[in-house]
Coordinates of C-alpha atoms in Angstrom, one line a residue:
X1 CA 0.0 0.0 0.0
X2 CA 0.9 3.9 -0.9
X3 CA 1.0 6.4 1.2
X4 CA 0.7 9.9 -0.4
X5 CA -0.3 13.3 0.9
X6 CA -3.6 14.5 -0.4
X7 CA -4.1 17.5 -2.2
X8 CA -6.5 19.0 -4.0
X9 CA -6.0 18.2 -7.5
X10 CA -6.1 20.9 -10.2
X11 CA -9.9 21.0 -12.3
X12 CA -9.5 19.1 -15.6
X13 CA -11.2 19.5 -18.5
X14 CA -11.3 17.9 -21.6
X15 CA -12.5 20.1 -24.7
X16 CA -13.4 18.2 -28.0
X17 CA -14.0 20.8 -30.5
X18 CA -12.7 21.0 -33.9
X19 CA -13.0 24.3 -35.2
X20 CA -9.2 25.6 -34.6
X21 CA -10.1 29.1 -33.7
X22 CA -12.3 28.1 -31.4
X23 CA -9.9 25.7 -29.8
X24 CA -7.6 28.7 -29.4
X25 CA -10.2 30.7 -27.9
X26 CA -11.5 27.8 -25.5
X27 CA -7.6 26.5 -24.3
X28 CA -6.1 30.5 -23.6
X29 CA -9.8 31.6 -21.5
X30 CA -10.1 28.0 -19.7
X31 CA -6.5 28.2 -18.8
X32 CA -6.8 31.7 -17.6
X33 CA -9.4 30.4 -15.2
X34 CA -7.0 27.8 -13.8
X35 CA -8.3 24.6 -15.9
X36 CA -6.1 21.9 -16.7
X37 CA -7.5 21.4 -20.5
X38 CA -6.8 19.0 -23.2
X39 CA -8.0 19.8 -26.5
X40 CA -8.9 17.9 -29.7
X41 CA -11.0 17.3 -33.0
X42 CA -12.0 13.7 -32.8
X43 CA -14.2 11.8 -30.6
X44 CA -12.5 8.8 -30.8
X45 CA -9.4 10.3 -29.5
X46 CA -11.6 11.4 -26.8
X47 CA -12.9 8.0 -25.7
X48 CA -9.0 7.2 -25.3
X49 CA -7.8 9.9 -23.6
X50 CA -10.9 9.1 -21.1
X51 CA -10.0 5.6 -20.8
X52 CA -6.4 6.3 -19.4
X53 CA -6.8 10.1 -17.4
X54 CA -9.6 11.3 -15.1
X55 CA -11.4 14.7 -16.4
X56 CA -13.7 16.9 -14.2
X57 CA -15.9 18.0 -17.3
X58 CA -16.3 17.2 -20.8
X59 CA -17.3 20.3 -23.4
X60 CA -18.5 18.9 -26.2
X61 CA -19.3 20.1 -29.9
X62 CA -21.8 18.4 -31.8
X63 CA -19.6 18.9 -35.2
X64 CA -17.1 16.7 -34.4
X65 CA -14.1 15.5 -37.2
X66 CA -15.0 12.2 -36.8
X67 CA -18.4 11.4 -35.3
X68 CA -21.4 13.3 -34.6
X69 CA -21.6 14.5 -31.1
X70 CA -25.0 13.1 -30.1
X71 CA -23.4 9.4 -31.4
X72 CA -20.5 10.2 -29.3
X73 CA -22.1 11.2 -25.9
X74 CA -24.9 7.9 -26.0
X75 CA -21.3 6.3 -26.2
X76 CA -20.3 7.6 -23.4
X77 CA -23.0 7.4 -21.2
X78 CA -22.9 3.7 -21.5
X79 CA -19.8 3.8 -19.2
X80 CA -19.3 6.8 -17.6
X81 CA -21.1 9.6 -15.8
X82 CA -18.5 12.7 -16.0
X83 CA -20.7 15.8 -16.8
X84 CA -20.9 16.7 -19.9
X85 CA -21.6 20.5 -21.1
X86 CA -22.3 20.6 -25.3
X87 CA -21.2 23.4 -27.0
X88 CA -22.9 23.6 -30.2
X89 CA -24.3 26.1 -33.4
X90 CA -27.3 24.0 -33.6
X91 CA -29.3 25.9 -31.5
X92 CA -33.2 24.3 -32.8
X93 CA -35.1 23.3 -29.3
X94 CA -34.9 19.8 -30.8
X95 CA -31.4 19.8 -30.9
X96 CA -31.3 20.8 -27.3
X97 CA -33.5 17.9 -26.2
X98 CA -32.1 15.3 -27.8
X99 CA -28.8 16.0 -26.4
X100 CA -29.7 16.6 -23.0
X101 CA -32.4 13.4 -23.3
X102 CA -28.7 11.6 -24.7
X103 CA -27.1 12.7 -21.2
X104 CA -25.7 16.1 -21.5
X105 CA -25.9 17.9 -18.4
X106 CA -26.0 21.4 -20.4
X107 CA -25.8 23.5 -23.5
X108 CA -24.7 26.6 -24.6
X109 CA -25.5 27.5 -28.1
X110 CA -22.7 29.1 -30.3
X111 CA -21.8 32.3 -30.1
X112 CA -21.8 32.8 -26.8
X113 CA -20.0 35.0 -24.3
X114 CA -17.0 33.8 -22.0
X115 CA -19.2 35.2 -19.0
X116 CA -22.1 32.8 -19.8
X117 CA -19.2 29.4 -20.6
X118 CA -17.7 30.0 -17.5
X119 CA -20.4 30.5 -15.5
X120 CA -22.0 27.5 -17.1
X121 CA -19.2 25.4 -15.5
X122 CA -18.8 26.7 -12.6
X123 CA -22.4 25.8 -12.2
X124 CA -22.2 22.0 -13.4
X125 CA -19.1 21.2 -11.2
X126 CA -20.6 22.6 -8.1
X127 CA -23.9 20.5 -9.2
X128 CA -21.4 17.5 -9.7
X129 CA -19.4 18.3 -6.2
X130 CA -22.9 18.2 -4.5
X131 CA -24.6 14.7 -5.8
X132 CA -20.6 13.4 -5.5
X133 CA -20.4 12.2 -1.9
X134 CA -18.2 10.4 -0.9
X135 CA -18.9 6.7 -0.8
X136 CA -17.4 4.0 1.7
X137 CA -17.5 0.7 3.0
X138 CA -15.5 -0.6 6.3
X139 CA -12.4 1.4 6.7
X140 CA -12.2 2.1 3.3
X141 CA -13.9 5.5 1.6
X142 CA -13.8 7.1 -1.9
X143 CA -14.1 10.4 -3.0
X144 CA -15.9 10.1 -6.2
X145 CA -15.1 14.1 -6.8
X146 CA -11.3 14.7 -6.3
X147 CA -11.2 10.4 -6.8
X148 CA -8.9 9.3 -3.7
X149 CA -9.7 6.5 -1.8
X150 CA -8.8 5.9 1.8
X151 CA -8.0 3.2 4.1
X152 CA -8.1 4.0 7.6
X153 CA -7.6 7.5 7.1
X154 CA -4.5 6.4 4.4
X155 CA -4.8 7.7 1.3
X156 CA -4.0 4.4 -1.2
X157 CA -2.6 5.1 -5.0
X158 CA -4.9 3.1 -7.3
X159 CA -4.9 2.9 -10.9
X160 CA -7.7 5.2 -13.2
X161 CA -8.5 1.3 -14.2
X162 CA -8.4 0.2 -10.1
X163 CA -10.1 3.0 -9.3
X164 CA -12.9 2.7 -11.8
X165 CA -13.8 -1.2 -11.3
X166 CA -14.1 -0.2 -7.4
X167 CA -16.0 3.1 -7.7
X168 CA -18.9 0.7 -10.1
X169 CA -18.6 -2.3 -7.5
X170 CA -18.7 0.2 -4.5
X171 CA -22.2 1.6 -6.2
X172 CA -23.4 -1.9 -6.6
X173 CA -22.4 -2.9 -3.2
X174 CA -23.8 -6.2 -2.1
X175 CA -24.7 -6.9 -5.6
X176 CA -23.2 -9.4 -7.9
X177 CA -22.1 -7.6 -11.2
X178 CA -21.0 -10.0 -14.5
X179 CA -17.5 -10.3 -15.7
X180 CA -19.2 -8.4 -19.1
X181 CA -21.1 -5.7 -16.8
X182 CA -17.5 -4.8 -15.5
X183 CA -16.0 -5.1 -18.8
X184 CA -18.3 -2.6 -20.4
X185 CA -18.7 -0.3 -17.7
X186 CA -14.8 0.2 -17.3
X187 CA -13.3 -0.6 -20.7
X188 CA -16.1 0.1 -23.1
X189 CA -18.9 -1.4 -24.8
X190 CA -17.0 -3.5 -27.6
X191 CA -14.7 -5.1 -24.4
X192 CA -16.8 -8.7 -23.9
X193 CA -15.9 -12.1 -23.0
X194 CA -12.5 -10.8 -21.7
X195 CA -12.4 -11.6 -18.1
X196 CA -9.0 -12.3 -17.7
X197 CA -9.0 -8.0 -17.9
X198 CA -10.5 -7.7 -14.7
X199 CA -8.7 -10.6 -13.1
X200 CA -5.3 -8.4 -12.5
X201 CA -7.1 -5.5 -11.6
X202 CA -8.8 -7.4 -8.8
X203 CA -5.7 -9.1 -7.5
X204 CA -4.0 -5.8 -7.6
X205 CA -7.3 -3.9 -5.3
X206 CA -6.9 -7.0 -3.0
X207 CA -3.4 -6.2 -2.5
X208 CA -4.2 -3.1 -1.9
X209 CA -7.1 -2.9 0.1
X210 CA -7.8 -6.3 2.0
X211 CA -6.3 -7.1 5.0
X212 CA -5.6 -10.5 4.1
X213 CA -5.6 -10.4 0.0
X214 CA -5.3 -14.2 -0.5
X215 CA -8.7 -14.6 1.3
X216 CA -10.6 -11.2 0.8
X217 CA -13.3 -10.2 2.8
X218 CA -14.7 -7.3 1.0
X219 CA -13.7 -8.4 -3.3
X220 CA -15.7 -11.1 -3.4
X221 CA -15.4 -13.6 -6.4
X222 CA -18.7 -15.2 -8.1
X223 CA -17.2 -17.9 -9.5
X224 CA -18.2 -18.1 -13.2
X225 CA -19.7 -14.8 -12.8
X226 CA -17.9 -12.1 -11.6
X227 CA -17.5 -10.2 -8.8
X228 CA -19.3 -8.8 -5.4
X229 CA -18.5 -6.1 -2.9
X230 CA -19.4 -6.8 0.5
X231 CA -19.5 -5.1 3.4

């Protein structure tokens, strides 16, 4: 187990937007507010980027070079719950509802003002820091927010991978959740029938986290199902 000070970690955001002016715009006024942003043009490179850092907040544009946005956030939405704010020229009231119905937690409509951006994301991370508590069983707790994870009042390094299987088992807790329900959840839709993926991830959180890892009281194995998360 590693012991690390905790600190508050800056705000990241990820930007996917693939009008270059724009990008400009977006990466000098979000940086002047203190964001960590990444910036790109395809939604695919998105999806990758998400699958191997932690972001606070998505903006999205519906235009993207590679997808549509709509088809992009359904995607994501099947996996994970970061907020999501879609910046966008389509501006039609159907447009609206049909990303916000696809998961979006806001829209702005292009043009619009820095004031109104930044105020719109001020207002979805303090919405996410409020239905974020933190979540714990036994000695062990997890901020879903700033994503550390305590034992006994230790904070314990876990992989974005490690983290993620124990954030979805910690909000099933008590339930038993398939190999492919953990394989889809944390890797992706297209990841089935794989559960030799999850297998080193789990031995790794026992290591970690039990007191005894070679018979864990907490990572509980189905057998020839998947996994449970007791109390």
């Amino acid at each position: 187990m590693t012991n690390t000070v905790t600190t508050a970690a800056p705000t990241r955001l990820l930007v996917l937007e693939d009008d270059p002016g724009l990008q400009s715009f977006l990466h000098t006024l979000l940086q002047s507010q203190g964001y960590q942003c990444q910036i790109h043009a395809e939604g695919q490179q998105g999806f990758t980027l998400l699958k191997e850092h932690s972001f606070d907040l998505i903006l999205l544009d519906l235009g993207l070079a590679d997808m549509d946005g709509i088809e992009w956030l359904q995607q994501l939405r099947s996996w994970s719950e970061v907020p999501v704010i879609v910046i966008s020229a389509r501006g039609k009231e159907q447009d609206k509802v049909r990303a916000l119905d696809s998961g979006a937690n806001d829209y702005v409509t292009k043009p619009f003002s820095s004031a109104e951006l930044l105020a719109r994301v001020r207002a979805t991370l303090r919405q996410q820091q409020k239905t974020a508590k933190p979540l714990a069983f036994a000695d062990i707790k997890l901020d879903p927010v700033q994503r550390i994870v305590t034992k006994a009042g230790e904070q314990v390094h876990l992989t974005k991978t490690e983290y993620d299987i124990l954030l979805l088992l910690v909000r099933h807790l008590g339930s038993a959740l398939t190999h492919n329900q953990i394989l889809q959840q944390v890797w992706g839709e297209h990841y089935q029938d794989r559960p030799e993926y999850i297998r080193v991830h789990m031995a790794q959180l026992r290591q970690k986290l039990e007191d005894n890892p070679s018979a864990p009281r907490h990572l509980k194995t189905e057998a020839g199902v998947g996994y449970r998360l007791c109390e």
